[in-house]
Amino acid sequence: MSKFFTNRLNNLVPYTPGEQPQDKKYVKLNTNESPFPPSKGVLDAVSNEVDNLKLYSDPECVVLRDKMSEIYGVEPDWIIMNNGSDETLNFAFIAFADDNSPLVFPDITYGFYPVFAEINHIPYEEIPLSDDFSINHEDYIGVNKTVVIANPNAPTGKFMPLSHIEAIVKSNPDNVIIIDEAYVDFGGESAVSLVKKYDNLLVVGTFSKSRSMAGARLGFGIGNPNLIADINTIKYSTNPYNINRLTAIAGVSALVEQDYYDKNCETIIKNREWTVSALTDLGFEIIPSKANFVFAKSGEIEGEKLYLSLKEKGVLVRHFTKERIKDYNRITIGTLEQMQILIDKIKEIKGEMGL
Ligand SMILES: *Cc1c(COP(=O)(O)O)cnc(C)c1O
């Protein structure tokens, strides 16, 4: 830290993104990206847009929001597009949380929530997950705070039924409830179906996971137009052109070719079941997952040791050092070939350890 760094942010510990190593080619199962390329139309759409890069992008993302409206079944003014769902989350925290409406979220969840809270000087409280890593929805009933819940949760993959989400939303009418649905397309149930009923529900989503566009940075928020207008106030006070032209047009093409992504999600779900069964056979304990990853603990190999050994063998998974979850690794579900390599390498490691 330089001597110029503001005291205002003394406590800020930045988010640690998953490794994106450039040294060699890994079987990359550490950041929940899709193993599949974007759909066919995306390439043409992006190429044809290159000429237009001389012009600013459309801050309102009109074409993209029209297409989103068809897919998600709400009018365009119920939708905002941002540079990844991370940005939507940050904007929503800025807009809706403060000393009087502090944040609450689980102790084990997406690592960016406390960072966004810290940088925006928003107080926050972490509520422990149950012993089985489920979110106890009763902990959030009538808390009178700004609630943020990832559903399915990360890095556990555990899903909370929509009835529980609805109970939380209903019992906190004076606060915004933010549901982060980064992984909902892998077997969850979306709360978008509830936005017409509750003016305090904001659903956040992304093209990074199920739509193979992590590198394009495209995310969204869906909620009552009054909430969307508030988030737009923050967006237009930060960077109205937050979606660049190539990303916007790629997003439109992706939505036109939605069937392709739906099929990919089915494949990932099948590969997830295959992986769960293979890991179980190897003595792993796995949290039931509705996401494109599994959170797995070996009964025999320490979490960090497994992560490092796999890395040495060219397979990257994600290990967290937080005490409560340090025995686990979060493993992204890729192609069946990738998952077979993972299993083979774990068998090798066990063999080398004499297990
Ligand atoms: C990946 C992820 C995001 C971030 O998605 P981007 O759209 O790539 O910014 C948000 N929330 C959770 C829980 C995630 O796992």
CSV table of C-alpha atoms and ligand atoms in Angstrom, one decimal:
chain,number,residue,atom,x,y,z
A,1,MET,CA,0.0,0.0,0.0
A,2,SER,CA,1.4,3.4,-0.9
A,3,LYS,CA,1.4,6.3,1.6
A,4,PHE,CA,-1.3,7.8,-0.7
A,5,PHE,CA,-3.8,5.1,-0.3
A,6,THR,CA,-6.9,6.5,1.5
A,7,ASN,CA,-7.4,5.8,5.1
A,8,ARG,CA,-11.1,5.6,4.3
A,9,LEU,CA,-10.5,2.1,2.9
A,10,ASN,CA,-8.0,0.8,5.5
A,11,ASN,CA,-10.1,-2.3,6.1
A,12,LEU,CA,-10.6,-3.2,2.4
A,13,VAL,CA,-9.4,-6.7,1.6
A,14,PRO,CA,-10.0,-7.2,-2.2
A,15,TYR,CA,-11.7,-10.2,-3.6
A,16,THR,CA,-9.4,-13.0,-4.7
A,17,PRO,CA,-10.4,-14.2,-8.1
A,18,GLY,CA,-9.8,-17.9,-9.1
A,19,GLU,CA,-6.5,-18.4,-10.8
A,20,GLN,CA,-6.3,-17.8,-14.5
A,21,PRO,CA,-2.7,-19.2,-15.0
A,22,GLN,CA,-1.0,-18.6,-18.3
A,23,ASP,CA,2.0,-20.8,-17.8
A,24,LYS,CA,0.5,-24.0,-19.2
A,25,LYS,CA,-2.8,-25.6,-20.3
A,26,TYR,CA,-4.7,-26.9,-17.3
A,27,VAL,CA,-7.9,-28.9,-17.1
A,28,LYS,CA,-9.6,-25.8,-15.7
A,29,LEU,CA,-12.2,-26.6,-13.0
A,30,ASN,CA,-11.6,-23.7,-10.7
A,31,THR,CA,-13.8,-20.7,-11.8
A,32,ASN,CA,-17.1,-22.3,-12.8
A,33,GLU,CA,-16.8,-21.3,-16.4
A,34,SER,CA,-18.6,-23.2,-19.1
A,35,PRO,CA,-16.5,-25.8,-20.9
A,36,PHE,CA,-18.5,-25.1,-24.1
A,37,PRO,CA,-17.9,-22.3,-26.6
A,38,PRO,CA,-20.5,-19.6,-27.2
A,39,SER,CA,-23.2,-20.5,-29.8
A,40,LYS,CA,-22.5,-20.2,-33.5
A,41,GLY,CA,-24.2,-16.9,-34.1
A,42,VAL,CA,-22.0,-15.0,-31.6
A,43,LEU,CA,-19.0,-15.0,-33.8
A,44,ASP,CA,-20.7,-13.4,-36.8
A,45,ALA,CA,-22.6,-11.0,-34.7
A,46,VAL,CA,-19.4,-9.8,-33.0
A,47,SER,CA,-17.5,-9.6,-36.4
A,48,ASN,CA,-20.2,-7.5,-38.0
A,49,GLU,CA,-20.2,-5.1,-35.0
A,50,VAL,CA,-16.4,-4.3,-35.2
A,51,ASP,CA,-17.1,-1.4,-37.6
A,52,ASN,CA,-19.3,0.2,-35.1
A,53,LEU,CA,-16.7,0.3,-32.3
A,54,LYS,CA,-16.0,3.9,-33.3
A,55,LEU,CA,-19.4,4.7,-31.7
A,56,TYR,CA,-20.3,4.6,-28.0
A,57,SER,CA,-22.4,1.7,-27.0
A,58,ASP,CA,-26.1,2.0,-26.1
A,59,PRO,CA,-26.3,2.7,-22.4
A,60,GLU,CA,-29.9,1.5,-22.3
A,61,CYS,CA,-29.1,-1.8,-24.1
A,62,VAL,CA,-32.5,-1.5,-25.9
A,63,VAL,CA,-32.0,-4.5,-28.3
A,64,LEU,CA,-30.6,-6.7,-25.6
A,65,ARG,CA,-33.3,-5.9,-23.0
A,66,ASP,CA,-36.0,-6.5,-25.6
A,67,LYS,CA,-34.6,-10.0,-26.2
A,68,MET,CA,-34.2,-10.5,-22.4
A,69,SER,CA,-37.8,-9.5,-22.0
A,70,GLU,CA,-38.9,-12.4,-24.4
A,71,ILE,CA,-36.8,-15.0,-22.5
A,72,TYR,CA,-37.6,-13.9,-19.0
A,73,GLY,CA,-41.2,-12.9,-19.5
A,74,VAL,CA,-41.1,-9.4,-18.0
A,75,GLU,CA,-41.2,-6.0,-19.7
A,76,PRO,CA,-37.9,-4.3,-20.6
A,77,ASP,CA,-38.2,-1.7,-17.9
A,78,TRP,CA,-38.0,-4.5,-15.3
A,79,ILE,CA,-34.5,-5.3,-16.6
A,80,ILE,CA,-31.1,-3.7,-16.3
A,81,MET,CA,-27.9,-5.0,-18.0
A,82,ASN,CA,-24.5,-4.5,-16.4
A,83,ASN,CA,-20.9,-5.4,-16.7
A,84,GLY,CA,-21.2,-8.8,-15.1
A,85,SER,CA,-23.5,-9.6,-12.2
A,86,ASP,CA,-20.7,-8.4,-9.9
A,87,GLU,CA,-21.4,-4.9,-11.1
A,88,THR,CA,-25.2,-5.3,-10.6
A,89,LEU,CA,-24.5,-6.5,-7.1
A,90,ASN,CA,-22.2,-3.6,-6.3
A,91,PHE,CA,-24.7,-1.0,-7.8
A,92,ALA,CA,-27.5,-2.6,-5.8
A,93,PHE,CA,-25.6,-2.5,-2.6
A,94,ILE,CA,-24.8,1.2,-3.2
A,95,ALA,CA,-28.4,1.9,-4.0
A,96,PHE,CA,-30.2,0.0,-1.3
A,97,ALA,CA,-28.0,-0.6,1.7
A,98,ASP,CA,-26.6,1.8,4.3
A,99,ASP,CA,-26.3,2.2,8.1
A,100,ASN,CA,-30.1,2.0,8.4
A,101,SER,CA,-30.5,-0.9,6.0
A,102,PRO,CA,-27.3,-2.9,6.6
A,103,LEU,CA,-26.5,-6.1,4.8
A,104,VAL,CA,-27.0,-9.7,5.9
A,105,PHE,CA,-25.8,-12.8,4.2
A,106,PRO,CA,-24.5,-16.3,5.1
A,107,ASP,CA,-21.0,-16.8,6.6
A,108,ILE,CA,-20.2,-19.1,3.8
A,109,THR,CA,-21.2,-17.6,0.4
A,110,TYR,CA,-19.9,-15.6,-2.5
A,111,GLY,CA,-16.7,-13.8,-1.3
A,112,PHE,CA,-17.5,-10.6,-3.1
A,113,TYR,CA,-20.4,-9.6,-0.8
A,114,PRO,CA,-18.2,-8.5,2.1
A,115,VAL,CA,-15.9,-6.7,-0.3
A,116,PHE,CA,-18.6,-4.7,-1.9
A,117,ALA,CA,-20.0,-3.9,1.6
A,118,GLU,CA,-16.6,-2.7,2.8
A,119,ILE,CA,-15.8,-0.5,-0.2
A,120,ASN,CA,-19.2,1.2,0.1
A,121,HIS,CA,-18.9,1.5,3.9
A,122,ILE,CA,-22.0,-0.6,4.4
A,123,PRO,CA,-22.2,-2.5,7.7
A,124,TYR,CA,-22.9,-6.2,7.3
A,125,GLU,CA,-23.7,-9.2,9.4
A,126,GLU,CA,-22.8,-12.8,8.4
A,127,ILE,CA,-25.3,-15.5,9.5
A,128,PRO,CA,-23.7,-19.0,10.0
A,129,LEU,CA,-25.0,-21.8,7.7
A,130,SER,CA,-26.4,-24.9,9.4
A,131,ASP,CA,-24.0,-27.8,10.1
A,132,ASP,CA,-25.1,-29.4,6.8
A,133,PHE,CA,-24.3,-26.1,5.0
A,134,SER,CA,-27.9,-25.2,4.3
A,135,ILE,CA,-29.2,-21.7,4.7
A,136,ASN,CA,-31.7,-21.6,7.4
A,137,HIS,CA,-34.4,-19.3,5.9
A,138,GLU,CA,-35.9,-18.6,9.3
A,139,ASP,CA,-32.7,-16.7,10.2
A,140,TYR,CA,-33.7,-14.1,7.6
A,141,ILE,CA,-37.4,-13.8,8.4
A,142,GLY,CA,-38.3,-10.2,9.4
A,143,VAL,CA,-34.6,-9.2,9.9
A,144,ASN,CA,-35.4,-5.7,8.6
A,145,LYS,CA,-32.1,-5.6,6.7
A,146,THR,CA,-30.9,-5.8,3.1
A,147,VAL,CA,-30.6,-9.5,2.5
A,148,VAL,CA,-28.4,-11.0,-0.2
A,149,ILE,CA,-28.6,-14.7,-0.9
A,150,ALA,CA,-26.9,-16.7,-3.6
A,151,ASN,CA,-29.4,-19.4,-4.8
A,152,PRO,CA,-28.0,-21.9,-5.4
A,153,ASN,CA,-25.4,-20.8,-2.9
A,154,ALA,CA,-21.7,-20.6,-3.6
A,155,PRO,CA,-19.4,-22.4,-3.0
A,156,THR,CA,-21.7,-25.1,-1.6
A,157,GLY,CA,-24.1,-25.5,-4.6
A,158,LYS,CA,-27.0,-25.9,-2.2
A,159,PHE,CA,-30.4,-24.7,-3.3
A,160,MET,CA,-33.1,-23.0,-1.3
A,161,PRO,CA,-36.7,-23.7,-2.3
A,162,LEU,CA,-38.6,-20.8,-3.8
A,163,SER,CA,-41.1,-20.9,-1.0
A,164,HIS,CA,-38.4,-20.0,1.5
A,165,ILE,CA,-37.2,-17.2,-0.7
A,166,GLU,CA,-40.7,-15.9,-0.9
A,167,ALA,CA,-41.1,-16.0,2.9
A,168,ILE,CA,-38.0,-13.9,3.3
A,169,VAL,CA,-39.1,-11.4,0.7
A,170,LYS,CA,-42.6,-11.1,2.2
A,171,SER,CA,-41.4,-10.7,5.8
A,172,ASN,CA,-39.0,-7.8,5.0
A,173,PRO,CA,-41.2,-5.4,3.0
A,174,ASP,CA,-39.1,-2.3,3.9
A,175,ASN,CA,-35.9,-3.8,2.6
A,176,VAL,CA,-34.6,-5.0,-0.7
A,177,ILE,CA,-33.9,-8.8,-0.9
A,178,ILE,CA,-31.3,-9.6,-3.5
A,179,ILE,CA,-31.2,-13.1,-4.9
A,180,ASP,CA,-28.0,-13.9,-6.8
A,181,GLU,CA,-28.9,-16.5,-9.4
A,182,ALA,CA,-25.5,-17.0,-11.0
A,183,TYR,CA,-26.1,-20.8,-11.0
A,184,VAL,CA,-29.9,-21.1,-11.3
A,185,ASP,CA,-29.8,-22.6,-14.8
A,186,PHE,CA,-28.2,-25.9,-13.5
A,187,GLY,CA,-31.3,-27.2,-11.7
A,188,GLY,CA,-32.5,-24.4,-9.5
A,189,GLU,CA,-35.8,-22.5,-9.6
A,190,SER,CA,-35.7,-18.8,-10.5
A,191,ALA,CA,-37.3,-16.1,-8.3
A,192,VAL,CA,-38.0,-14.0,-11.4
A,193,SER,CA,-41.5,-15.6,-11.2
A,194,LEU,CA,-42.0,-13.5,-8.0
A,195,VAL,CA,-40.9,-10.1,-9.1
A,196,LYS,CA,-44.4,-9.0,-10.1
A,197,LYS,CA,-45.7,-9.8,-6.7
A,198,TYR,CA,-43.0,-8.1,-4.6
A,199,ASP,CA,-41.6,-4.6,-5.1
A,200,ASN,CA,-38.7,-5.4,-2.8
A,201,LEU,CA,-37.2,-8.4,-4.8
A,202,LEU,CA,-34.2,-8.0,-7.0
A,203,VAL,CA,-33.0,-11.0,-8.9
A,204,VAL,CA,-29.4,-10.9,-10.2
A,205,GLY,CA,-28.2,-13.1,-13.1
A,206,THR,CA,-25.2,-13.5,-15.4
A,207,PHE,CA,-24.2,-14.8,-18.8
A,208,SER,CA,-20.9,-16.0,-17.3
A,209,LYS,CA,-21.8,-19.5,-16.3
A,210,SER,CA,-24.6,-21.1,-18.2
A,211,ARG,CA,-24.2,-18.9,-21.3
A,212,SER,CA,-20.4,-19.4,-21.9
A,213,MET,CA,-19.6,-15.7,-21.8
A,214,ALA,CA,-17.5,-15.2,-18.6
A,215,GLY,CA,-14.9,-13.3,-20.7
A,216,ALA,CA,-17.5,-10.9,-22.2
A,217,ARG,CA,-18.7,-9.6,-18.9
A,218,LEU,CA,-22.5,-9.5,-19.1
A,219,GLY,CA,-24.9,-9.6,-16.1
A,220,PHE,CA,-28.3,-8.3,-15.3
A,221,GLY,CA,-30.9,-7.4,-12.7
A,222,ILE,CA,-34.6,-8.1,-12.8
A,223,GLY,CA,-37.1,-6.4,-10.5
A,224,ASN,CA,-39.7,-3.8,-10.1
A,225,PRO,CA,-39.1,-0.8,-12.4
A,226,ASN,CA,-38.6,1.5,-9.4
A,227,LEU,CA,-35.7,-0.7,-8.2
A,228,ILE,CA,-34.3,-0.8,-11.7
A,229,ALA,CA,-34.5,3.0,-12.0
A,230,ASP,CA,-32.5,3.3,-8.7
A,231,ILE,CA,-29.8,1.0,-10.0
A,232,ASN,CA,-29.8,3.0,-13.2
A,233,THR,CA,-29.1,6.1,-11.1
A,234,ILE,CA,-25.9,4.4,-9.8
A,235,LYS,CA,-25.0,3.1,-13.3
A,236,TYR,CA,-25.4,6.5,-14.9
A,237,SER,CA,-23.3,8.0,-12.1
A,238,THR,CA,-20.5,5.5,-12.7
A,239,ASN,CA,-20.2,4.4,-16.3
A,240,PRO,CA,-23.3,4.5,-18.5
A,241,TYR,CA,-21.4,2.6,-21.3
A,242,ASN,CA,-20.6,-0.3,-19.0
A,243,ILE,CA,-21.7,-2.8,-21.7
A,244,ASN,CA,-19.4,-2.6,-24.7
A,245,ARG,CA,-20.8,-3.1,-28.2
A,246,LEU,CA,-19.2,-6.5,-28.8
A,247,THR,CA,-20.6,-7.9,-25.5
A,248,ALA,CA,-24.1,-6.4,-26.1
A,249,ILE,CA,-24.4,-8.0,-29.6
A,250,ALA,CA,-22.9,-11.3,-28.3
A,251,GLY,CA,-25.6,-11.3,-25.6
A,252,VAL,CA,-28.4,-10.8,-28.2
A,253,SER,CA,-27.1,-13.7,-30.3
A,254,ALA,CA,-26.8,-15.9,-27.2
A,255,LEU,CA,-30.5,-15.3,-26.3
A,256,VAL,CA,-31.5,-16.0,-29.9
A,257,GLU,CA,-29.7,-19.3,-29.6
A,258,GLN,CA,-31.0,-20.1,-26.1
A,259,ASP,CA,-31.8,-23.7,-27.0
A,260,TYR,CA,-28.0,-24.4,-27.4
A,261,TYR,CA,-27.3,-23.2,-23.9
A,262,ASP,CA,-30.3,-25.2,-22.4
A,263,LYS,CA,-28.8,-28.3,-23.9
A,264,ASN,CA,-25.4,-27.5,-22.5
A,265,CYS,CA,-26.9,-27.1,-19.1
A,266,GLU,CA,-28.5,-30.6,-19.4
A,267,THR,CA,-25.1,-32.0,-20.3
A,268,ILE,CA,-23.5,-30.3,-17.3
A,269,ILE,CA,-26.2,-31.7,-15.0
A,270,LYS,CA,-25.6,-35.2,-16.4
A,271,ASN,CA,-21.8,-34.8,-15.9
A,272,ARG,CA,-22.4,-33.5,-12.4
A,273,GLU,CA,-24.3,-36.7,-11.5
A,274,TRP,CA,-21.5,-38.8,-13.0
A,275,THR,CA,-18.9,-36.9,-11.1
A,276,VAL,CA,-20.8,-37.1,-7.8
A,277,SER,CA,-21.0,-40.8,-8.1
A,278,ALA,CA,-17.3,-41.3,-9.1
A,279,LEU,CA,-16.2,-39.1,-6.2
A,280,THR,CA,-18.4,-40.9,-3.8
A,281,ASP,CA,-16.8,-44.2,-4.9
A,282,LEU,CA,-13.5,-42.6,-4.0
A,283,GLY,CA,-14.6,-41.8,-0.5
A,284,PHE,CA,-15.6,-38.2,-1.0
A,285,GLU,CA,-18.4,-36.4,0.9
A,286,ILE,CA,-20.3,-34.1,-1.4
A,287,ILE,CA,-22.8,-31.4,-0.7
A,288,PRO,CA,-25.9,-32.0,-2.9
A,289,SER,CA,-25.5,-29.5,-5.7
A,290,LYS,CA,-27.8,-27.6,-8.1
A,291,ALA,CA,-24.9,-25.7,-9.6
A,292,ASN,CA,-22.2,-26.3,-12.3
A,293,PHE,CA,-19.8,-27.3,-9.5
A,294,VAL,CA,-19.6,-29.6,-6.6
A,295,PHE,CA,-18.2,-28.9,-3.1
A,296,ALA,CA,-16.4,-32.0,-2.1
A,297,LYS,CA,-14.3,-33.2,0.8
A,298,SER,CA,-12.1,-36.3,0.8
A,299,GLY,CA,-12.2,-38.4,3.9
A,300,GLU,CA,-8.5,-39.0,3.5
A,301,ILE,CA,-6.7,-36.1,1.8
A,302,GLU,CA,-6.5,-32.6,3.3
A,303,GLY,CA,-8.3,-29.9,1.1
A,304,GLU,CA,-5.2,-27.9,0.4
A,305,LYS,CA,-3.0,-31.0,-0.3
A,306,LEU,CA,-5.5,-32.3,-2.8
A,307,TYR,CA,-5.7,-28.9,-4.5
A,308,LEU,CA,-1.9,-28.6,-4.8
A,309,SER,CA,-1.5,-32.2,-5.9
A,310,LEU,CA,-4.1,-31.8,-8.6
A,311,LYS,CA,-2.5,-28.6,-9.8
A,312,GLU,CA,0.8,-30.3,-10.1
A,313,LYS,CA,-0.9,-32.9,-12.3
A,314,GLY,CA,-2.5,-30.2,-14.5
A,315,VAL,CA,-6.0,-30.0,-13.0
A,316,LEU,CA,-7.1,-26.8,-11.3
A,317,VAL,CA,-9.8,-26.8,-8.7
A,318,ARG,CA,-10.7,-24.1,-6.1
A,319,HIS,CA,-9.6,-24.3,-2.5
A,320,PHE,CA,-10.7,-21.8,0.1
A,321,THR,CA,-8.7,-21.2,3.3
A,322,LYS,CA,-11.6,-20.2,5.5
A,323,GLU,CA,-11.6,-22.5,8.6
A,324,ARG,CA,-15.0,-23.9,8.1
A,325,ILE,CA,-14.5,-25.1,4.6
A,326,LYS,CA,-10.8,-25.7,4.4
A,327,ASP,CA,-11.3,-29.5,4.0
A,328,TYR,CA,-13.3,-29.0,0.8
A,329,ASN,CA,-12.5,-28.2,-2.8
A,330,ARG,CA,-15.0,-26.6,-5.2
A,331,ILE,CA,-14.8,-28.5,-8.5
A,332,THR,CA,-16.4,-27.0,-11.6
A,333,ILE,CA,-18.3,-29.5,-13.8
A,334,GLY,CA,-16.8,-29.5,-17.3
A,335,THR,CA,-17.0,-32.0,-20.1
A,336,LEU,CA,-17.1,-35.7,-19.3
A,337,GLU,CA,-13.5,-36.0,-20.6
A,338,GLN,CA,-12.4,-33.4,-18.2
A,339,MET,CA,-14.2,-35.1,-15.3
A,340,GLN,CA,-12.6,-38.4,-16.2
A,341,ILE,CA,-9.2,-36.8,-16.1
A,342,LEU,CA,-10.0,-35.4,-12.7
A,343,ILE,CA,-11.0,-38.8,-11.3
A,344,ASP,CA,-8.0,-40.5,-12.8
A,345,LYS,CA,-5.7,-37.9,-11.2
A,346,ILE,CA,-7.3,-38.3,-7.8
A,347,LYS,CA,-6.8,-42.1,-8.1
A,348,GLU,CA,-3.1,-41.4,-9.0
A,349,ILE,CA,-2.8,-39.2,-5.9
A,350,LYS,CA,-4.4,-41.7,-3.7
A,351,GLY,CA,-2.0,-44.4,-5.1
A,352,GLU,CA,1.0,-42.2,-4.5
A,353,MET,CA,-0.1,-41.6,-0.9
A,354,GLY,CA,-0.6,-45.3,-0.3
A,355,LEU,CA,-4.3,-44.9,0.2
B,1,LIG,C1,-19.7,-16.1,-10.8
B,1,LIG,C2,-20.6,-15.5,-9.8
B,1,LIG,C3,-21.0,-14.2,-9.9
B,1,LIG,C4,-20.3,-13.2,-10.9
B,1,LIG,O1,-20.7,-13.3,-12.1
B,1,LIG,P1,-20.2,-12.3,-13.2
B,1,LIG,O2,-21.4,-12.1,-14.0
B,1,LIG,O3,-19.1,-13.0,-14.0
B,1,LIG,O4,-19.7,-11.0,-12.6
B,1,LIG,C5,-21.9,-13.6,-9.1
B,1,LIG,N1,-22.4,-14.3,-8.0
B,1,LIG,C6,-22.0,-15.6,-7.8
B,1,LIG,C7,-22.5,-16.4,-6.7
B,1,LIG,C8,-21.0,-16.2,-8.7
B,1,LIG,O5,-20.6,-17.4,-8.4
